[in-house]
Amino acid sequence: MKIKNLWSVAFIALIFGSSSAIADGHKGKSLEDVIKMLEEQQEEIAELKAQLGEAGAETINTPQSPDAVGAQRSRWSPTGGKKKISAGSWAAKTSVGGYGELHSEMLNGKDGAGDLNRNDIHRFIFFTGHEFNDWIRLATELEFEHAHVQDTDDGTGQGDVVLELMWLEMDINSNHHVRAGADILPIGLLNLTHEPTTFYGVDRNNVEAEVIPTTWTEATLGLWGSLAPGWNYNLNVHSGLVIPTTGSSAMRPRSGRQKVGNAEDQDLAIMGRILYNGIPGLEVAYTFDYHADYTGTDDTIDADAWLNEFHVDYAHRSGFGIRALYARWDFSADNGFDPEAFDADDIMGWYIEPSYKTDIMIGQLGVFYRYSIVEYYSSYLHH
């Protein structure tokens, strides 16, 4: 430990300094000079100790997101470790980061599907975080999609600029925290942790993209924390989906997201999650999300919906890993509107994904196999 080493050096210096001073005293220095020298050395030790305290950092159980509130690998995760500067300048308490994805897709179509040959800067993310003090912190995340934004008035724009999250968090105590703002809901595996190196494949899997739907940001007020070693929870009140009931996107959960951008006619929703990660490499979680009116408040329909999600994620130190996830929506009918007319009174999906990764000279190499089913509009998609 640095502190121990520092004290050892200081103690040795004190001994040799004192011995030297006493020896010099025999040669003519007074006792006053010896005492003064000892006092100066004590002051130097106190200054070194204070500097070490300022420069040191302690690890606390803070997010991200995010579990921007969530998964233990997330940069804003409440179940992961994030460094907090105990003292220092404003800049030292500010974190800046980001990542980007360039997709190159060359696919041969089968069964009548067309070929795909495309290069796309799918997204660039810039995020910042700031610790105001030991118990209040801020996080923001800005996303740019598809390299540029064209005319958005007529809907032909190819890109997006999205504020993916912006929240303020305060500690109630060391185990429980409150967060308010625009936040990514902690549902599933990829909603919170969707950096390119944290999942296999170029694009996110269809189960989480369509059923959950990932990535999903809402205005929210939430609590998160630890109930016992390895046991963590989230409880959120948030703005709900406004799922279309007509047109080509009718009863598609993904089309019900408004991303907290001039979002209108949203009813309230309540989300809860329990997560266990008490065994190294293991995460097991169950989440429910209840929407009081999934069609929004600007119609005569007052129909509720339930989302249930369960997943297991295990990564062994040998490199072998496995993921499995199940998610299901149940939609009710009301006032003449029946989602069963779209064969969408329930929407379900699941996948299982064994994998193996190993270290190579330039990083890591992984292989995986994923089998998934999405039940959506009476069709099954196998991948």
PDB file of N, CA and C in Angstrom, residues 230-299:
ATOM      1  N   GLY A 230     -25.217  -9.404  -3.270  1.00  0.00           N
ATOM      2  CA  GLY A 230     -25.569 -10.083  -4.510  1.00  0.00           C
ATOM      3  C   GLY A 230     -26.975  -9.830  -5.002  1.00  0.00           C
ATOM      4  N   TRP A 231     -27.844  -9.261  -4.168  1.00  0.00           N
ATOM      5  CA  TRP A 231     -29.238  -9.024  -4.537  1.00  0.00           C
ATOM      6  C   TRP A 231     -29.477  -7.522  -4.726  1.00  0.00           C
ATOM      7  N   ASN A 232     -29.910  -7.149  -5.938  1.00  0.00           N
ATOM      8  CA  ASN A 232     -30.110  -5.746  -6.284  1.00  0.00           C
ATOM      9  C   ASN A 232     -31.517  -5.536  -6.837  1.00  0.00           C
ATOM     10  N   TYR A 233     -32.006  -4.307  -6.736  1.00  0.00           N
ATOM     11  CA  TYR A 233     -33.373  -4.027  -7.182  1.00  0.00           C
ATOM     12  C   TYR A 233     -33.437  -2.699  -7.924  1.00  0.00           C
ATOM     13  N   ASN A 234     -34.483  -2.559  -8.740  1.00  0.00           N
ATOM     14  CA  ASN A 234     -34.867  -1.295  -9.372  1.00  0.00           C
ATOM     15  C   ASN A 234     -36.373  -1.143  -9.262  1.00  0.00           C
ATOM     16  N   LEU A 235     -36.833   0.076  -9.022  1.00  0.00           N
ATOM     17  CA  LEU A 235     -38.259   0.383  -9.006  1.00  0.00           C
ATOM     18  C   LEU A 235     -38.430   1.754  -9.643  1.00  0.00           C
ATOM     19  N   ASN A 236     -39.175   1.807 -10.765  1.00  0.00           N
ATOM     20  CA  ASN A 236     -39.309   3.049 -11.524  1.00  0.00           C
ATOM     21  C   ASN A 236     -40.763   3.360 -11.838  1.00  0.00           C
ATOM     22  N   VAL A 237     -41.112   4.639 -11.745  1.00  0.00           N
ATOM     23  CA  VAL A 237     -42.327   5.172 -12.349  1.00  0.00           C
ATOM     24  C   VAL A 237     -41.874   5.938 -13.582  1.00  0.00           C
ATOM     25  N   HIS A 238     -42.455   5.634 -14.748  1.00  0.00           N
ATOM     26  CA  HIS A 238     -41.944   6.265 -15.967  1.00  0.00           C
ATOM     27  C   HIS A 238     -43.065   6.539 -16.962  1.00  0.00           C
ATOM     28  N   SER A 239     -42.761   7.361 -17.950  1.00  0.00           N
ATOM     29  CA  SER A 239     -43.708   7.627 -19.030  1.00  0.00           C
ATOM     30  C   SER A 239     -43.868   6.368 -19.870  1.00  0.00           C
ATOM     31  N   GLY A 240     -45.107   6.114 -20.310  1.00  0.00           N
ATOM     32  CA  GLY A 240     -45.398   4.864 -20.994  1.00  0.00           C
ATOM     33  C   GLY A 240     -45.311   4.960 -22.504  1.00  0.00           C
ATOM     34  N   LEU A 241     -45.391   3.795 -23.141  1.00  0.00           N
ATOM     35  CA  LEU A 241     -45.427   3.728 -24.599  1.00  0.00           C
ATOM     36  C   LEU A 241     -46.751   4.265 -25.129  1.00  0.00           C
ATOM     37  N   VAL A 242     -46.716   4.757 -26.368  1.00  0.00           N
ATOM     38  CA  VAL A 242     -47.936   5.096 -27.105  1.00  0.00           C
ATOM     39  C   VAL A 242     -47.881   4.276 -28.390  1.00  0.00           C
ATOM     40  N   ILE A 243     -48.385   3.042 -28.313  1.00  0.00           N
ATOM     41  CA  ILE A 243     -48.275   2.098 -29.424  1.00  0.00           C
ATOM     42  C   ILE A 243     -49.370   2.381 -30.449  1.00  0.00           C
ATOM     43  N   PRO A 244     -49.019   2.492 -31.732  1.00  0.00           N
ATOM     44  CA  PRO A 244     -50.037   2.739 -32.759  1.00  0.00           C
ATOM     45  C   PRO A 244     -51.074   1.619 -32.814  1.00  0.00           C
ATOM     46  N   THR A 245     -52.303   1.987 -33.123  1.00  0.00           N
ATOM     47  CA  THR A 245     -53.382   1.001 -33.256  1.00  0.00           C
ATOM     48  C   THR A 245     -53.872   0.886 -34.692  1.00  0.00           C
ATOM     49  N   THR A 246     -53.286   1.654 -35.595  1.00  0.00           N
ATOM     50  CA  THR A 246     -53.625   1.581 -37.014  1.00  0.00           C
ATOM     51  C   THR A 246     -52.339   1.674 -37.826  1.00  0.00           C
ATOM     52  N   GLY A 247     -52.446   1.349 -39.108  1.00  0.00           N
ATOM     53  CA  GLY A 247     -51.308   1.491 -40.002  1.00  0.00           C
ATOM     54  C   GLY A 247     -50.367   0.305 -39.968  1.00  0.00           C
ATOM     55  N   SER A 248     -49.253   0.459 -40.692  1.00  0.00           N
ATOM     56  CA  SER A 248     -48.305  -0.644 -40.833  1.00  0.00           C
ATOM     57  C   SER A 248     -47.549  -0.949 -39.549  1.00  0.00           C
ATOM     58  N   SER A 249     -47.526   0.000 -38.615  1.00  0.00           N
ATOM     59  CA  SER A 249     -46.820  -0.215 -37.346  1.00  0.00           C
ATOM     60  C   SER A 249     -47.763  -0.520 -36.195  1.00  0.00           C
ATOM     61  N   ALA A 250     -49.011  -0.840 -36.498  1.00  0.00           N
ATOM     62  CA  ALA A 250     -49.981  -1.109 -35.437  1.00  0.00           C
ATOM     63  C   ALA A 250     -49.511  -2.248 -34.542  1.00  0.00           C
ATOM     64  N   MET A 251     -49.599  -2.013 -33.237  1.00  0.00           N
ATOM     65  CA  MET A 251     -49.249  -2.986 -32.198  1.00  0.00           C
ATOM     66  C   MET A 251     -47.772  -3.391 -32.227  1.00  0.00           C
ATOM     67  N   ARG A 252     -46.942  -2.492 -32.720  1.00  0.00           N
ATOM     68  CA  ARG A 252     -45.496  -2.729 -32.665  1.00  0.00           C
ATOM     69  C   ARG A 252     -44.919  -1.941 -31.488  1.00  0.00           C
ATOM     70  N   PRO A 253     -44.456  -2.608 -30.416  1.00  0.00           N
ATOM     71  CA  PRO A 253     -43.950  -1.878 -29.246  1.00  0.00           C
ATOM     72  C   PRO A 253     -42.846  -0.886 -29.585  1.00  0.00           C
ATOM     73  N   ARG A 254     -41.965  -1.245 -30.498  1.00  0.00           N
ATOM     74  CA  ARG A 254     -40.854  -0.358 -30.852  1.00  0.00           C
ATOM     75  C   ARG A 254     -41.344   0.977 -31.406  1.00  0.00           C
ATOM     76  N   SER A 255     -42.477   0.951 -32.098  1.00  0.00           N
ATOM     77  CA  SER A 255     -43.029   2.188 -32.664  1.00  0.00           C
ATOM     78  C   SER A 255     -43.728   3.040 -31.617  1.00  0.00           C
ATOM     79  N   GLY A 256     -43.865   2.518 -30.397  1.00  0.00           N
ATOM     80  CA  GLY A 256     -44.506   3.285 -29.332  1.00  0.00           C
ATOM     81  C   GLY A 256     -43.556   4.145 -28.528  1.00  0.00           C
ATOM     82  N   ARG A 257     -42.256   4.061 -28.821  1.00  0.00           N
ATOM     83  CA  ARG A 257     -41.274   4.884 -28.103  1.00  0.00           C
ATOM     84  C   ARG A 257     -41.313   6.316 -28.635  1.00  0.00           C
ATOM     85  N   GLN A 258     -41.281   7.289 -27.719  1.00  0.00           N
ATOM     86  CA  GLN A 258     -41.208   8.690 -28.128  1.00  0.00           C
ATOM     87  C   GLN A 258     -39.907   9.353 -27.683  1.00  0.00           C
ATOM     88  N   LYS A 259     -39.073   8.626 -26.953  1.00  0.00           N
ATOM     89  CA  LYS A 259     -37.714   9.044 -26.605  1.00  0.00           C
ATOM     90  C   LYS A 259     -37.660  10.379 -25.868  1.00  0.00           C
ATOM     91  N   VAL A 260     -38.722  10.714 -25.144  1.00  0.00           N
ATOM     92  CA  VAL A 260     -38.791  11.932 -24.333  1.00  0.00           C
ATOM     93  C   VAL A 260     -38.541  13.166 -25.205  1.00  0.00           C
ATOM     94  N   GLY A 261     -38.992  13.122 -26.461  1.00  0.00           N
ATOM     95  CA  GLY A 261     -38.856  14.261 -27.357  1.00  0.00           C
ATOM     96  C   GLY A 261     -40.225  14.791 -27.735  1.00  0.00           C
ATOM     97  N   ASN A 262     -40.684  15.870 -27.066  1.00  0.00           N
ATOM     98  CA  ASN A 262     -42.048  16.375 -27.256  1.00  0.00           C
ATOM     99  C   ASN A 262     -43.055  15.234 -27.158  1.00  0.00           C
ATOM    100  N   ALA A 263     -42.821  14.330 -26.235  1.00  0.00           N
ATOM    101  CA  ALA A 263     -43.674  13.152 -26.084  1.00  0.00           C
ATOM    102  C   ALA A 263     -45.045  13.563 -25.559  1.00  0.00           C
ATOM    103  N   GLU A 264     -46.090  13.126 -26.250  1.00  0.00           N
ATOM    104  CA  GLU A 264     -47.452  13.514 -25.899  1.00  0.00           C
ATOM    105  C   GLU A 264     -48.311  12.295 -25.593  1.00  0.00           C
ATOM    106  N   ASP A 265     -49.345  12.546 -24.798  1.00  0.00           N
ATOM    107  CA  ASP A 265     -50.423  11.578 -24.558  1.00  0.00           C
ATOM    108  C   ASP A 265     -49.930  10.282 -23.910  1.00  0.00           C
ATOM    109  N   GLN A 266     -48.887  10.377 -23.106  1.00  0.00           N
ATOM    110  CA  GLN A 266     -48.371   9.186 -22.439  1.00  0.00           C
ATOM    111  C   GLN A 266     -49.029   8.995 -21.077  1.00  0.00           C
ATOM    112  N   ASP A 267     -49.446   7.778 -20.809  1.00  0.00           N
ATOM    113  CA  ASP A 267     -49.919   7.443 -19.473  1.00  0.00           C
ATOM    114  C   ASP A 267     -48.735   6.938 -18.650  1.00  0.00           C
ATOM    115  N   LEU A 268     -48.957   6.743 -17.358  1.00  0.00           N
ATOM    116  CA  LEU A 268     -47.881   6.292 -16.490  1.00  0.00           C
ATOM    117  C   LEU A 268     -47.652   4.787 -16.619  1.00  0.00           C
ATOM    118  N   ALA A 269     -46.433   4.394 -16.327  1.00  0.00           N
ATOM    119  CA  ALA A 269     -46.071   2.984 -16.277  1.00  0.00           C
ATOM    120  C   ALA A 269     -45.221   2.753 -15.033  1.00  0.00           C
ATOM    121  N   ILE A 270     -45.245   1.516 -14.544  1.00  0.00           N
ATOM    122  CA  ILE A 270     -44.485   1.146 -13.348  1.00  0.00           C
ATOM    123  C   ILE A 270     -43.626  -0.068 -13.682  1.00  0.00           C
ATOM    124  N   MET A 271     -42.349   0.013 -13.357  1.00  0.00           N
ATOM    125  CA  MET A 271     -41.403  -1.057 -13.654  1.00  0.00           C
ATOM    126  C   MET A 271     -40.680  -1.499 -12.381  1.00  0.00           C
ATOM    127  N   GLY A 272     -40.474  -2.801 -12.243  1.00  0.00           N
ATOM    128  CA  GLY A 272     -39.709  -3.322 -11.122  1.00  0.00           C
ATOM    129  C   GLY A 272     -38.786  -4.430 -11.583  1.00  0.00           C
ATOM    130  N   ARG A 273     -37.637  -4.521 -10.952  1.00  0.00           N
ATOM    131  CA  ARG A 273     -36.675  -5.565 -11.322  1.00  0.00           C
ATOM    132  C   ARG A 273     -35.942  -6.062 -10.085  1.00  0.00           C
ATOM    133  N   ILE A 274     -35.666  -7.355 -10.072  1.00  0.00           N
ATOM    134  CA  ILE A 274     -34.814  -7.963  -9.060  1.00  0.00           C
ATOM    135  C   ILE A 274     -33.680  -8.669  -9.800  1.00  0.00           C
ATOM    136  N   LEU A 275     -32.453  -8.461  -9.359  1.00  0.00           N
ATOM    137  CA  LEU A 275     -31.280  -8.989 -10.058  1.00  0.00           C
ATOM    138  C   LEU A 275     -30.336  -9.634  -9.052  1.00  0.00           C
ATOM    139  N   TYR A 276     -29.823 -10.802  -9.424  1.00  0.00           N
ATOM    140  CA  TYR A 276     -28.845 -11.497  -8.584  1.00  0.00           C
ATOM    141  C   TYR A 276     -27.533 -11.634  -9.345  1.00  0.00           C
ATOM    142  N   ASN A 277     -26.442 -11.191  -8.735  1.00  0.00           N
ATOM    143  CA  ASN A 277     -25.116 -11.355  -9.331  1.00  0.00           C
ATOM    144  C   ASN A 277     -24.076 -11.693  -8.264  1.00  0.00           C
ATOM    145  N   GLY A 278     -24.490 -12.507  -7.304  1.00  0.00           N
ATOM    146  CA  GLY A 278     -23.615 -12.846  -6.189  1.00  0.00           C
ATOM    147  C   GLY A 278     -22.552 -13.876  -6.505  1.00  0.00           C
ATOM    148  N   ILE A 279     -22.620 -14.507  -7.681  1.00  0.00           N
ATOM    149  CA  ILE A 279     -21.610 -15.472  -8.120  1.00  0.00           C
ATOM    150  C   ILE A 279     -20.818 -14.838  -9.251  1.00  0.00           C
ATOM    151  N   PRO A 280     -19.489 -14.857  -9.203  1.00  0.00           N
ATOM    152  CA  PRO A 280     -18.692 -14.222 -10.255  1.00  0.00           C
ATOM    153  C   PRO A 280     -19.080 -14.718 -11.644  1.00  0.00           C
ATOM    154  N   GLY A 281     -19.359 -13.779 -12.546  1.00  0.00           N
ATOM    155  CA  GLY A 281     -19.703 -14.108 -13.920  1.00  0.00           C
ATOM    156  C   GLY A 281     -21.172 -14.357 -14.171  1.00  0.00           C
ATOM    157  N   LEU A 282     -21.993 -14.410 -13.121  1.00  0.00           N
ATOM    158  CA  LEU A 282     -23.407 -14.754 -13.268  1.00  0.00           C
ATOM    159  C   LEU A 282     -24.303 -13.543 -13.047  1.00  0.00           C
ATOM    160  N   GLU A 283     -25.319 -13.406 -13.913  1.00  0.00           N
ATOM    161  CA  GLU A 283     -26.388 -12.429 -13.709  1.00  0.00           C
ATOM    162  C   GLU A 283     -27.722 -13.102 -14.019  1.00  0.00           C
ATOM    163  N   VAL A 284     -28.635 -13.042 -13.063  1.00  0.00           N
ATOM    164  CA  VAL A 284     -29.991 -13.564 -13.237  1.00  0.00           C
ATOM    165  C   VAL A 284     -30.948 -12.448 -12.856  1.00  0.00           C
ATOM    166  N   ALA A 285     -31.948 -12.175 -13.703  1.00  0.00           N
ATOM    167  CA  ALA A 285     -32.839 -11.046 -13.417  1.00  0.00           C
ATOM    168  C   ALA A 285     -34.247 -11.329 -13.921  1.00  0.00           C
ATOM    169  N   TYR A 286     -35.217 -10.782 -13.183  1.00  0.00           N
ATOM    170  CA  TYR A 286     -36.619 -10.772 -13.605  1.00  0.00           C
ATOM    171  C   TYR A 286     -37.121  -9.332 -13.550  1.00  0.00           C
ATOM    172  N   THR A 287     -37.856  -8.925 -14.591  1.00  0.00           N
ATOM    173  CA  THR A 287     -38.388  -7.563 -14.671  1.00  0.00           C
ATOM    174  C   THR A 287     -39.843  -7.601 -15.104  1.00  0.00           C
ATOM    175  N   PHE A 288     -40.672  -6.745 -14.486  1.00  0.00           N
ATOM    176  CA  PHE A 288     -42.028  -6.517 -14.984  1.00  0.00           C
ATOM    177  C   PHE A 288     -42.174  -5.037 -15.311  1.00  0.00           C
ATOM    178  N   ASP A 289     -43.054  -4.743 -16.268  1.00  0.00           N
ATOM    179  CA  ASP A 289     -43.335  -3.356 -16.635  1.00  0.00           C
ATOM    180  C   ASP A 289     -44.824  -3.258 -16.954  1.00  0.00           C
ATOM    181  N   TYR A 290     -45.555  -2.471 -16.163  1.00  0.00           N
ATOM    182  CA  TYR A 290     -47.006  -2.343 -16.326  1.00  0.00           C
ATOM    183  C   TYR A 290     -47.343  -0.975 -16.906  1.00  0.00           C
ATOM    184  N   HIS A 291     -48.119  -0.965 -17.995  1.00  0.00           N
ATOM    185  CA  HIS A 291     -48.555   0.270 -18.644  1.00  0.00           C
ATOM    186  C   HIS A 291     -50.064   0.417 -18.466  1.00  0.00           C
ATOM    187  N   ALA A 292     -50.470   1.549 -17.876  1.00  0.00           N
ATOM    188  CA  ALA A 292     -51.891   1.765 -17.593  1.00  0.00           C
ATOM    189  C   ALA A 292     -52.704   1.926 -18.869  1.00  0.00           C
ATOM    190  N   ASP A 293     -52.116   2.531 -19.915  1.00  0.00           N
ATOM    191  CA  ASP A 293     -52.812   2.710 -21.193  1.00  0.00           C
ATOM    192  C   ASP A 293     -51.763   2.732 -22.296  1.00  0.00           C
ATOM    193  N   TYR A 294     -51.561   1.597 -22.965  1.00  0.00           N
ATOM    194  CA  TYR A 294     -50.474   1.488 -23.937  1.00  0.00           C
ATOM    195  C   TYR A 294     -50.780   2.194 -25.254  1.00  0.00           C
ATOM    196  N   THR A 295     -52.033   2.627 -25.471  1.00  0.00           N
ATOM    197  CA  THR A 295     -52.368   3.350 -26.703  1.00  0.00           C
ATOM    198  C   THR A 295     -52.285   4.860 -26.514  1.00  0.00           C
ATOM    199  N   GLY A 296     -52.005   5.315 -25.304  1.00  0.00           N
ATOM    200  CA  GLY A 296     -51.942   6.748 -25.046  1.00  0.00           C
ATOM    201  C   GLY A 296     -53.280   7.283 -24.576  1.00  0.00           C
ATOM    202  N   THR A 297     -53.262   8.516 -24.102  1.00  0.00           N
ATOM    203  CA  THR A 297     -54.453   9.108 -23.482  1.00  0.00           C
ATOM    204  C   THR A 297     -55.316   9.898 -24.454  1.00  0.00           C
ATOM    205  N   ASP A 298     -54.873  10.061 -25.707  1.00  0.00           N
ATOM    206  CA  ASP A 298     -55.615  10.886 -26.667  1.00  0.00           C
ATOM    207  C   ASP A 298     -56.503  10.031 -27.560  1.00  0.00           C
ATOM    208  N   ASP A 299     -57.231   9.095 -26.968  1.00  0.00           N
ATOM    209  CA  ASP A 299     -58.200   8.301 -27.717  1.00  0.00           C
ATOM    210  C   ASP A 299     -59.227   7.760 -26.728  1.00  0.00           C
TER     211      ASP A 299
END
